[in-house]
PDB file of C-alpha atoms in Angstrom:
ATOM      1  CA  MET A   1      15.158 -15.150  -9.172  1.00  0.00           C
ATOM      2  CA  ASN A   2      16.298 -15.639  -5.851  1.00  0.00           C
ATOM      3  CA  ASP A   3      14.039 -17.703  -3.945  1.00  0.00           C
ATOM      4  CA  GLN A   4      15.680 -17.470  -0.597  1.00  0.00           C
ATOM      5  CA  ARG A   5      14.936 -13.642  -0.375  1.00  0.00           C
ATOM      6  CA  THR A   6      12.595 -12.793   2.533  1.00  0.00           C
ATOM      7  CA  ALA A   7      10.566  -9.724   3.545  1.00  0.00           C
ATOM      8  CA  THR A   8       8.334  -9.066   6.772  1.00  0.00           C
ATOM      9  CA  TYR A   9       5.504  -6.425   6.278  1.00  0.00           C
ATOM     10  CA  THR A  10       7.034  -3.431   8.113  1.00  0.00           C
ATOM     11  CA  HIS A  11       3.682  -1.575   9.520  1.00  0.00           C
ATOM     12  CA  GLY A  12       1.866  -4.806  10.871  1.00  0.00           C
ATOM     13  CA  HIS A  13      -1.956  -4.379  11.850  1.00  0.00           C
ATOM     14  CA  HIS A  14      -2.037  -2.149  14.896  1.00  0.00           C
ATOM     15  CA  GLU A  15      -5.417  -0.252  15.152  1.00  0.00           C
ATOM     16  CA  SER A  16      -3.332   2.946  13.936  1.00  0.00           C
ATOM     17  CA  VAL A  17      -2.402   1.313  10.674  1.00  0.00           C
ATOM     18  CA  LEU A  18      -5.917  -0.191  10.058  1.00  0.00           C
ATOM     19  CA  ARG A  19      -7.253   3.402  10.672  1.00  0.00           C
ATOM     20  CA  SER A  20      -5.024   4.474   7.512  1.00  0.00           C
ATOM     21  CA  HIS A  21      -5.841   1.638   5.481  1.00  0.00           C
ATOM     22  CA  GLN A  22      -9.643   1.731   5.977  1.00  0.00           C
ATOM     23  CA  ARG A  23      -9.837   5.163   4.737  1.00  0.00           C
ATOM     24  CA  ARG A  24      -8.319   4.447   1.313  1.00  0.00           C
ATOM     25  CA  THR A  25     -10.895   4.201  -1.676  1.00  0.00           C
ATOM     26  CA  ALA A  26     -10.781   3.073  -5.294  1.00  0.00           C
ATOM     27  CA  GLU A  27     -11.130   6.866  -6.182  1.00  0.00           C
ATOM     28  CA  ASP A  28      -8.101   8.327  -4.226  1.00  0.00           C
ATOM     29  CA  SER A  29      -5.919   5.107  -4.548  1.00  0.00           C
ATOM     30  CA  ALA A  30      -6.918   3.311  -8.043  1.00  0.00           C
ATOM     31  CA  ALA A  31      -8.246   6.238  -9.879  1.00  0.00           C
ATOM     32  CA  TYR A  32      -5.491   5.319 -12.910  1.00  0.00           C
ATOM     33  CA  LEU A  33      -7.264   1.663 -12.871  1.00  0.00           C
ATOM     34  CA  LEU A  34     -11.134   2.961 -12.731  1.00  0.00           C
ATOM     35  CA  PRO A  35     -11.754   3.481 -16.769  1.00  0.00           C
ATOM     36  CA  TYR A  36     -10.508   0.149 -17.406  1.00  0.00           C
ATOM     37  CA  LEU A  37     -13.518  -1.495 -15.549  1.00  0.00           C
ATOM     38  CA  LYS A  38     -16.730  -2.392 -16.235  1.00  0.00           C
ATOM     39  CA  PRO A  39     -19.509  -4.955 -15.168  1.00  0.00           C
ATOM     40  CA  GLY A  40     -18.956  -8.603 -15.700  1.00  0.00           C
ATOM     41  CA  LEU A  41     -15.195  -8.268 -15.446  1.00  0.00           C
ATOM     42  CA  SER A  42     -13.030 -10.847 -12.832  1.00  0.00           C
ATOM     43  CA  VAL A  43     -10.850  -9.060 -10.711  1.00  0.00           C
ATOM     44  CA  LEU A  44      -8.072 -10.310  -8.051  1.00  0.00           C
ATOM     45  CA  ASP A  45      -7.104  -7.864  -5.307  1.00  0.00           C
ATOM     46  CA  VAL A  46      -3.668  -8.811  -4.210  1.00  0.00           C
ATOM     47  CA  GLY A  47      -3.034  -7.520  -0.799  1.00  0.00           C
ATOM     48  CA  CYS A  48      -6.414  -6.236  -0.012  1.00  0.00           C
ATOM     49  CA  GLY A  49      -6.136  -5.515   3.400  1.00  0.00           C
ATOM     50  CA  PRO A  50      -9.215  -4.317   5.528  1.00  0.00           C
ATOM     51  CA  GLY A  51     -10.839  -4.317   2.019  1.00  0.00           C
ATOM     52  CA  THR A  52     -12.091  -0.782   1.435  1.00  0.00           C
ATOM     53  CA  ILE A  53     -10.369  -0.530  -2.100  1.00  0.00           C
ATOM     54  CA  THR A  54     -11.895  -4.215  -2.780  1.00  0.00           C
ATOM     55  CA  ALA A  55     -15.370  -3.297  -2.246  1.00  0.00           C
ATOM     56  CA  ASP A  56     -15.108  -0.389  -4.247  1.00  0.00           C
ATOM     57  CA  LEU A  57     -14.064  -2.460  -7.155  1.00  0.00           C
ATOM     58  CA  ALA A  58     -16.457  -5.067  -6.541  1.00  0.00           C
ATOM     59  CA  ALA A  59     -19.136  -2.536  -6.659  1.00  0.00           C
ATOM     60  CA  ARG A  60     -18.088  -1.272 -10.118  1.00  0.00           C
ATOM     61  CA  VAL A  61     -17.359  -4.983 -11.683  1.00  0.00           C
ATOM     62  CA  THR A  62     -20.645  -6.807 -10.372  1.00  0.00           C
ATOM     63  CA  PRO A  63     -21.769  -9.115 -11.167  1.00  0.00           C
ATOM     64  CA  GLY A  64     -18.139 -10.199 -12.061  1.00  0.00           C
ATOM     65  CA  PRO A  65     -16.338 -11.934  -9.384  1.00  0.00           C
ATOM     66  CA  VAL A  66     -13.510 -10.409  -7.455  1.00  0.00           C
ATOM     67  CA  THR A  67     -11.223 -12.492  -5.285  1.00  0.00           C
ATOM     68  CA  ALA A  68      -9.346 -10.721  -2.626  1.00  0.00           C
ATOM     69  CA  VAL A  69      -6.174 -12.321  -1.013  1.00  0.00           C
ATOM     70  CA  ASP A  70      -3.957 -11.212   1.800  1.00  0.00           C
ATOM     71  CA  GLN A  71      -1.031 -12.793   3.414  1.00  0.00           C
ATOM     72  CA  PHE A  72      -2.619 -12.409   6.736  1.00  0.00           C
ATOM     73  CA  ALA A  73      -5.669 -14.111   7.564  1.00  0.00           C
ATOM     74  CA  ASP A  74      -6.612 -11.876  10.670  1.00  0.00           C
ATOM     75  CA  VAL A  75      -6.962  -8.881   8.192  1.00  0.00           C
ATOM     76  CA  LEU A  76      -9.194 -10.842   6.049  1.00  0.00           C
ATOM     77  CA  THR A  77     -11.762 -11.041   8.783  1.00  0.00           C
ATOM     78  CA  THR A  78     -11.931  -7.155   8.558  1.00  0.00           C
ATOM     79  CA  ALA A  79     -12.175  -7.392   4.723  1.00  0.00           C
ATOM     80  CA  ARG A  80     -15.093  -9.798   4.942  1.00  0.00           C
ATOM     81  CA  GLY A  81     -17.094  -7.487   7.343  1.00  0.00           C
ATOM     82  CA  GLU A  82     -16.776  -4.814   4.926  1.00  0.00           C
ATOM     83  CA  ALA A  83     -17.918  -6.387   1.958  1.00  0.00           C
ATOM     84  CA  GLU A  84     -20.876  -7.763   4.235  1.00  0.00           C
ATOM     85  CA  ARG A  85     -21.461  -4.191   5.323  1.00  0.00           C
ATOM     86  CA  ARG A  86     -22.020  -3.144   1.705  1.00  0.00           C
ATOM     87  CA  ASN A  87     -24.123  -6.179   0.605  1.00  0.00           C
ATOM     88  CA  LEU A  88     -21.564  -7.471  -2.067  1.00  0.00           C
ATOM     89  CA  SER A  89     -22.099 -10.876  -2.856  1.00  0.00           C
ATOM     90  CA  ASN A  90     -19.552 -11.113  -5.802  1.00  0.00           C
ATOM     91  CA  VAL A  91     -16.511 -11.264  -3.579  1.00  0.00           C
ATOM     92  CA  SER A  92     -14.564 -14.036  -2.052  1.00  0.00           C
ATOM     93  CA  PHE A  93     -11.336 -14.304   0.111  1.00  0.00           C
ATOM     94  CA  ALA A  94      -8.254 -16.329   0.415  1.00  0.00           C
ATOM     95  CA  THR A  95      -4.960 -16.064   1.968  1.00  0.00           C
ATOM     96  CA  ALA A  96      -2.146 -15.921  -0.494  1.00  0.00           C
ATOM     97  CA  ASP A  97       1.608 -15.079  -1.367  1.00  0.00           C
ATOM     98  CA  VAL A  98       2.138 -12.928  -4.480  1.00  0.00           C
ATOM     99  CA  HIS A  99       5.123 -14.652  -5.312  1.00  0.00           C
ATOM    100  CA  LYS A 100       3.064 -17.715  -6.004  1.00  0.00           C
ATOM    101  CA  LEU A 101      -0.343 -17.382  -6.384  1.00  0.00           C
ATOM    102  CA  ASP A 102      -2.716 -20.463  -6.191  1.00  0.00           C
ATOM    103  CA  PHE A 103      -4.498 -19.946  -9.299  1.00  0.00           C
ATOM    104  CA  PRO A 104      -4.434 -21.168 -12.875  1.00  0.00           C
ATOM    105  CA  ASP A 105      -2.862 -19.177 -15.681  1.00  0.00           C
ATOM    106  CA  ASP A 106      -5.363 -16.838 -17.594  1.00  0.00           C
ATOM    107  CA  THR A 107      -7.725 -16.484 -14.632  1.00  0.00           C
ATOM    108  CA  PHE A 108      -8.761 -13.068 -14.262  1.00  0.00           C
ATOM    109  CA  ASP A 109      -9.378 -10.002 -16.453  1.00  0.00           C
ATOM    110  CA  VAL A 110      -7.759  -7.628 -13.945  1.00  0.00           C
ATOM    111  CA  VAL A 111      -5.265  -8.238 -11.231  1.00  0.00           C
ATOM    112  CA  HIS A 112      -4.643  -5.207  -8.829  1.00  0.00           C
ATOM    113  CA  ALA A 113      -2.141  -4.241  -6.157  1.00  0.00           C
ATOM    114  CA  HIS A 114      -2.127  -1.223  -3.986  1.00  0.00           C
ATOM    115  CA  GLN A 115       0.861  -0.481  -1.913  1.00  0.00           C
ATOM    116  CA  VAL A 116       2.158  -4.109  -2.013  1.00  0.00           C
ATOM    117  CA  LEU A 117       5.152  -4.459  -4.186  1.00  0.00           C
ATOM    118  CA  GLN A 118       7.011  -2.007  -1.637  1.00  0.00           C
ATOM    119  CA  HIS A 119       6.923  -4.986   0.836  1.00  0.00           C
ATOM    120  CA  VAL A 120       7.639  -8.028  -0.866  1.00  0.00           C
ATOM    121  CA  ALA A 121      10.830 -10.000  -1.346  1.00  0.00           C
ATOM    122  CA  ASP A 122      10.701 -10.248  -4.838  1.00  0.00           C
ATOM    123  CA  PRO A 123       8.605  -7.654  -6.855  1.00  0.00           C
ATOM    124  CA  VAL A 124       9.701  -8.598 -10.369  1.00  0.00           C
ATOM    125  CA  ARG A 125       8.452 -12.094  -9.419  1.00  0.00           C
ATOM    126  CA  ALA A 126       5.541 -11.036  -7.790  1.00  0.00           C
ATOM    127  CA  LEU A 127       4.738  -8.951 -11.215  1.00  0.00           C
ATOM    128  CA  ARG A 128       5.358 -12.008 -12.973  1.00  0.00           C
ATOM    129  CA  GLU A 129       2.923 -14.044 -11.101  1.00  0.00           C
ATOM    130  CA  MET A 130       0.228 -11.194 -11.284  1.00  0.00           C
ATOM    131  CA  MET A 131       0.884 -11.389 -15.200  1.00  0.00           C
ATOM    132  CA  ARG A 132       0.787 -15.162 -15.195  1.00  0.00           C
ATOM    133  CA  VAL A 133      -3.120 -15.124 -13.862  1.00  0.00           C
ATOM    134  CA  CYS A 134      -4.146 -12.376 -15.687  1.00  0.00           C
ATOM    135  CA  ARG A 135      -5.970 -13.352 -18.993  1.00  0.00           C
ATOM    136  CA  PRO A 136      -4.345 -12.353 -22.593  1.00  0.00           C
ATOM    137  CA  GLY A 137      -5.468  -8.983 -23.074  1.00  0.00           C
ATOM    138  CA  GLY A 138      -6.272  -8.171 -19.504  1.00  0.00           C
ATOM    139  CA  VAL A 139      -4.763  -5.521 -17.135  1.00  0.00           C
ATOM    140  CA  VAL A 140      -2.157  -5.723 -14.337  1.00  0.00           C
ATOM    141  CA  ALA A 141      -2.096  -2.603 -12.484  1.00  0.00           C
ATOM    142  CA  ALA A 142      -0.164  -1.710  -9.308  1.00  0.00           C
ATOM    143  CA  ARG A 143       0.269   1.468  -7.331  1.00  0.00           C
ATOM    144  CA  ASP A 144       2.965   1.971  -4.555  1.00  0.00           C
ATOM    145  CA  GLY A 145       4.380   5.221  -2.480  1.00  0.00           C
ATOM    146  CA  ASP A 146       7.831   6.517  -2.529  1.00  0.00           C
ATOM    147  CA  TYR A 147       8.915   7.468   0.643  1.00  0.00           C
ATOM    148  CA  ALA A 148      11.810   9.534  -0.140  1.00  0.00           C
ATOM    149  CA  GLY A 149       9.499  11.846  -2.334  1.00  0.00           C
ATOM    150  CA  PHE A 150       7.495  12.941   0.859  1.00  0.00           C
ATOM    151  CA  ILE A 151       7.435  16.815   1.062  1.00  0.00           C
ATOM    152  CA  TRP A 152       5.914  18.838   4.354  1.00  0.00           C
ATOM    153  CA  TYR A 153       5.758  21.977   5.586  1.00  0.00           C
ATOM    154  CA  PRO A 154       6.630  23.110   8.338  1.00  0.00           C
ATOM    155  CA  ARG A 155       9.891  21.045   8.261  1.00  0.00           C
ATOM    156  CA  LEU A 156      10.344  19.824  11.602  1.00  0.00           C
ATOM    157  CA  PRO A 157      13.358  18.175  12.313  1.00  0.00           C
ATOM    158  CA  ALA A 158      11.959  15.283  14.136  1.00  0.00           C
ATOM    159  CA  LEU A 159      10.029  14.453  11.069  1.00  0.00           C
ATOM    160  CA  ASP A 160      13.290  14.018   9.211  1.00  0.00           C
ATOM    161  CA  LEU A 161      14.478  11.635  11.665  1.00  0.00           C
ATOM    162  CA  TRP A 162      10.841   9.733  11.250  1.00  0.00           C
ATOM    163  CA  LEU A 163      11.841   9.334   7.381  1.00  0.00           C
ATOM    164  CA  ASP A 164      15.013   7.995   8.183  1.00  0.00           C
ATOM    165  CA  LEU A 165      14.090   5.670  10.701  1.00  0.00           C
ATOM    166  CA  TYR A 166      11.085   4.190   8.555  1.00  0.00           C
ATOM    167  CA  ASP A 167      13.519   3.935   5.403  1.00  0.00           C
ATOM    168  CA  ARG A 168      16.014   1.895   7.679  1.00  0.00           C
ATOM    169  CA  ALA A 169      13.170  -0.153   9.194  1.00  0.00           C
ATOM    170  CA  ALA A 170      11.639  -0.881   5.795  1.00  0.00           C
ATOM    171  CA  ARG A 171      14.982  -2.100   4.178  1.00  0.00           C
ATOM    172  CA  ALA A 172      15.857  -4.011   7.244  1.00  0.00           C
ATOM    173  CA  ASN A 173      12.501  -6.043   6.610  1.00  0.00           C
ATOM    174  CA  GLY A 174      13.494  -6.685   3.049  1.00  0.00           C
ATOM    175  CA  GLY A 175      11.151  -4.038   1.230  1.00  0.00           C
ATOM    176  CA  GLU A 176      11.740  -1.285  -0.832  1.00  0.00           C
ATOM    177  CA  PRO A 177       9.993   2.089   0.660  1.00  0.00           C
ATOM    178  CA  ASP A 178      10.866   3.832  -2.599  1.00  0.00           C
ATOM    179  CA  ALA A 179       9.143   1.393  -4.852  1.00  0.00           C
ATOM    180  CA  GLY A 180       6.737   3.987  -6.705  1.00  0.00           C
ATOM    181  CA  ARG A 181       9.903   5.145  -9.015  1.00  0.00           C
ATOM    182  CA  ARG A 182      10.772   1.733  -9.342  1.00  0.00           C
ATOM    183  CA  LEU A 183       7.412   0.125 -10.594  1.00  0.00           C
ATOM    184  CA  LEU A 184       8.104   0.733 -14.421  1.00  0.00           C
ATOM    185  CA  SER A 185      11.760  -0.642 -14.153  1.00  0.00           C
ATOM    186  CA  TRP A 186      10.288  -3.806 -12.459  1.00  0.00           C
ATOM    187  CA  ALA A 187       7.317  -4.117 -15.095  1.00  0.00           C
ATOM    188  CA  LEU A 188       9.700  -4.370 -17.662  1.00  0.00           C
ATOM    189  CA  GLU A 189      12.180  -6.756 -16.049  1.00  0.00           C
ATOM    190  CA  ALA A 190       9.131  -8.767 -15.413  1.00  0.00           C
ATOM    191  CA  GLY A 191       8.513  -9.200 -19.255  1.00  0.00           C
ATOM    192  CA  PHE A 192       5.602  -6.744 -19.856  1.00  0.00           C
ATOM    193  CA  ASP A 193       6.208  -4.931 -23.019  1.00  0.00           C
ATOM    194  CA  ASP A 194       3.026  -2.884 -23.014  1.00  0.00           C
ATOM    195  CA  VAL A 195       3.180  -0.413 -19.893  1.00  0.00           C
ATOM    196  CA  THR A 196       1.531   2.922 -19.042  1.00  0.00           C
ATOM    197  CA  PRO A 197       3.135   4.231 -16.414  1.00  0.00           C
ATOM    198  CA  THR A 198       1.652   7.361 -14.168  1.00  0.00           C
ATOM    199  CA  GLY A 199       2.010   9.090 -10.942  1.00  0.00           C
ATOM    200  CA  SER A 200      -0.443  10.861  -8.653  1.00  0.00           C
ATOM    201  CA  LEU A 201      -0.219  12.546  -4.913  1.00  0.00           C
ATOM    202  CA  TRP A 202      -1.983  12.062  -1.603  1.00  0.00           C
ATOM    203  CA  CYS A 203      -2.190  15.543  -0.369  1.00  0.00           C
ATOM    204  CA  TYR A 204      -2.970  16.709   3.431  1.00  0.00           C
ATOM    205  CA  ALA A 205      -3.221  20.322   3.828  1.00  0.00           C
ATOM    206  CA  THR A 206      -6.828  20.794   5.416  1.00  0.00           C
ATOM    207  CA  PRO A 207      -7.415  20.766   9.362  1.00  0.00           C
ATOM    208  CA  GLU A 208      -9.206  17.790   9.060  1.00  0.00           C
ATOM    209  CA  THR A 209      -6.616  15.773   6.871  1.00  0.00           C
ATOM    210  CA  ARG A 210      -3.847  17.301   8.867  1.00  0.00           C
ATOM    211  CA  GLU A 211      -5.369  16.010  12.230  1.00  0.00           C
ATOM    212  CA  TRP A 212      -6.199  12.688  10.540  1.00  0.00           C
ATOM    213  CA  TRP A 213      -2.884  11.981   9.156  1.00  0.00           C
ATOM    214  CA  GLY A 214      -0.635  13.562  12.020  1.00  0.00           C
ATOM    215  CA  GLY A 215      -2.878  11.903  14.531  1.00  0.00           C
ATOM    216  CA  MET A 216      -2.663   8.605  12.831  1.00  0.00           C
ATOM    217  CA  TRP A 217       1.546   8.530  12.640  1.00  0.00           C
ATOM    218  CA  ALA A 218       1.488   9.983  16.008  1.00  0.00           C
ATOM    219  CA  ASP A 219       0.370   6.787  17.332  1.00  0.00           C
ATOM    220  CA  ARG A 220       1.741   4.199  14.766  1.00  0.00           C
ATOM    221  CA  ILE A 221       5.432   5.428  15.717  1.00  0.00           C
ATOM    222  CA  LEU A 222       4.886   4.432  19.223  1.00  0.00           C
ATOM    223  CA  HIS A 223       2.557   1.438  19.124  1.00  0.00           C
ATOM    224  CA  SER A 224       2.782  -0.384  15.479  1.00  0.00           C
ATOM    225  CA  ASP A 225       5.289  -3.025  14.453  1.00  0.00           C
ATOM    226  CA  VAL A 226       7.274  -0.128  13.179  1.00  0.00           C
ATOM    227  CA  ALA A 227       7.852   1.202  16.498  1.00  0.00           C
ATOM    228  CA  ARG A 228       8.404  -2.788  17.835  1.00  0.00           C
ATOM    229  CA  ASP A 229      10.979  -3.178  15.076  1.00  0.00           C
ATOM    230  CA  LEU A 230      13.083   0.017  15.567  1.00  0.00           C
ATOM    231  CA  LEU A 231      13.507  -0.481  19.332  1.00  0.00           C
ATOM    232  CA  HIS A 232      14.247  -4.050  19.078  1.00  0.00           C
ATOM    233  CA  SER A 233      17.113  -3.471  16.584  1.00  0.00           C
ATOM    234  CA  GLY A 234      18.537  -0.541  18.364  1.00  0.00           C
ATOM    235  CA  LEU A 235      18.002   1.751  15.304  1.00  0.00           C
ATOM    236  CA  ALA A 236      15.724   4.380  17.617  1.00  0.00           C
ATOM    237  CA  THR A 237      15.237   4.927  21.181  1.00  0.00           C
ATOM    238  CA  SER A 238      12.098   5.406  23.279  1.00  0.00           C
ATOM    239  CA  ALA A 239      12.821   9.016  23.503  1.00  0.00           C
ATOM    240  CA  GLN A 240      13.283   9.446  19.995  1.00  0.00           C
ATOM    241  CA  LEU A 241       9.890   8.007  18.980  1.00  0.00           C
ATOM    242  CA  GLU A 242       8.069  10.022  21.650  1.00  0.00           C
ATOM    243  CA  GLU A 243       9.938  13.177  20.011  1.00  0.00           C
ATOM    244  CA  ILE A 244       8.590  12.038  16.538  1.00  0.00           C
ATOM    245  CA  SER A 245       5.273  11.514  17.678  1.00  0.00           C
ATOM    246  CA  ALA A 246       5.145  14.981  19.341  1.00  0.00           C
ATOM    247  CA  ALA A 247       6.307  16.548  16.070  1.00  0.00           C
ATOM    248  CA  TRP A 248       3.447  14.587  14.051  1.00  0.00           C
ATOM    249  CA  ARG A 249       0.942  16.250  16.468  1.00  0.00           C
ATOM    250  CA  ALA A 250       2.682  19.713  16.245  1.00  0.00           C
ATOM    251  CA  TRP A 251       2.725  19.470  12.454  1.00  0.00           C
ATOM    252  CA  ALA A 252      -1.155  18.454  12.361  1.00  0.00           C
ATOM    253  CA  ALA A 253      -1.934  21.417  14.554  1.00  0.00           C
ATOM    254  CA  ALA A 254      -0.154  23.931  12.553  1.00  0.00           C
ATOM    255  CA  PRO A 255      -2.275  26.261  10.272  1.00  0.00           C
ATOM    256  CA  ASP A 256      -0.132  26.016   7.570  1.00  0.00           C
ATOM    257  CA  GLY A 257       0.679  22.430   7.624  1.00  0.00           C
ATOM    258  CA  TRP A 258       0.955  20.907   4.165  1.00  0.00           C
ATOM    259  CA  LEU A 259       2.127  17.127   2.972  1.00  0.00           C
ATOM    260  CA  ALA A 260       2.279  15.340  -0.189  1.00  0.00           C
ATOM    261  CA  ILE A 261       2.829  11.969  -0.659  1.00  0.00           C
ATOM    262  CA  PRO A 262       3.812  10.653  -4.324  1.00  0.00           C
ATOM    263  CA  HIS A 263       2.953   7.332  -6.046  1.00  0.00           C
ATOM    264  CA  GLY A 264       3.988   5.612  -8.983  1.00  0.00           C
ATOM    265  CA  GLU A 265       1.536   3.732 -10.898  1.00  0.00           C
ATOM    266  CA  ILE A 266       1.816   1.305 -13.570  1.00  0.00           C
ATOM    267  CA  LEU A 267      -0.879  -0.318 -15.960  1.00  0.00           C
ATOM    268  CA  CYS A 268       0.177  -3.216 -17.799  1.00  0.00           C
ATOM    269  CA  ARG A 269      -1.402  -5.199 -20.558  1.00  0.00           C
ATOM    270  CA  ALA A 270      -1.029  -9.057 -20.043  1.00  0.00           C
TER     271      ALA A 270
END
């Protein structure tokens, strides 16, 4: 275990990023976990972001307590607002680093992380921490995307450039953009011996979903921390980012536009 490794959250929290995260639900992002939830269970949601998945989980386990943690205090304000909007009284919030969770051993029935391990410095260490705070017989669940597996049509050259640049930015920040395919390996290395691996897709092919995804990334590649990092590092020019933004809008406008994002999933018995 290398305690000297560091990672920076590649996306940041620009409005275009939160626009994406706030669309997520437990149904589209944690369906593999839902059959294991029932009222009264305690849940730790690691890397909760703006809290839409957290709130869905809390509604399913109420009156069981849900603790939502994130590395960034600012985003927890949005998550608290989401819980208040839904009148959920069983959710509490705290800042935390998944590499060193500030909870006793065997605290939670369910420990969940969505799109977190691809961004951390040491995903194996993170999974060991998630296992430590999970009660014997409980469940540790994680889901992550796999950027190298993205497929889309029409195949616009500027979107190939986007994928290459995002991969470089994520790796420069200490992350693993192809985390989905590595989850099983990481879980086994972390010491789990009862792992159920699965996979699922997000697919954007209707006019509404194309407009949302394409418009979101058209803004994100110009204004989020991804853009800042690419420009500051010299990996991309402003002209290239403008070209990518225009390509996302062109893809969204194409009547035959189609995109699928593969995700790996692991459900581990503690």
